[in-house]
């Protein structure tokens, strides 16, 4: 398999975030900007090693790592997908992430079982 390209990961991140922002904006739901979040958090929150183990991922990554069979994609990506449907905003990347995350959890797959390029392909969006 080809090594995942960092530009694919960046593309996935930016498309996911842009869909979310567009859906929230269409619904009239205010949200904090990155600058506002950084200002509030300041140096109160740090991502660092715990007992010598590096932090590898967020809560969804942790759910897959623990093999719980559940994941929070319906409450994260799913809410964006729902708002997108209600307000006519396309959300193909969030839809793919929701579907793939739920499948990964149900099948007890490990985090990273798909590359960012594969997720983008699954979402049907053009990428490098």
Tab-separated table of N, CA and C in Angstrom, residues 37 73 113 120:
chain	number	residue	atom	x	y	z
A	37	UNK	N	-10.791	30.061	20.469
A	37	UNK	CA	-10.529	28.869	21.277
A	37	UNK	C	-9.133	28.944	21.883
A	73	UNK	N	-19.098	9.032	16.387
A	73	UNK	CA	-19.246	9.662	15.066
A	73	UNK	C	-20.660	10.187	14.816
A	113	UNK	N	-7.077	2.361	9.872
A	113	UNK	CA	-7.255	1.229	8.957
A	113	UNK	C	-7.447	1.695	7.518
A	120	UNK	N	-11.105	10.108	1.396
A	120	UNK	CA	-11.534	11.083	0.392
A	120	UNK	C	-12.171	10.391	-0.811
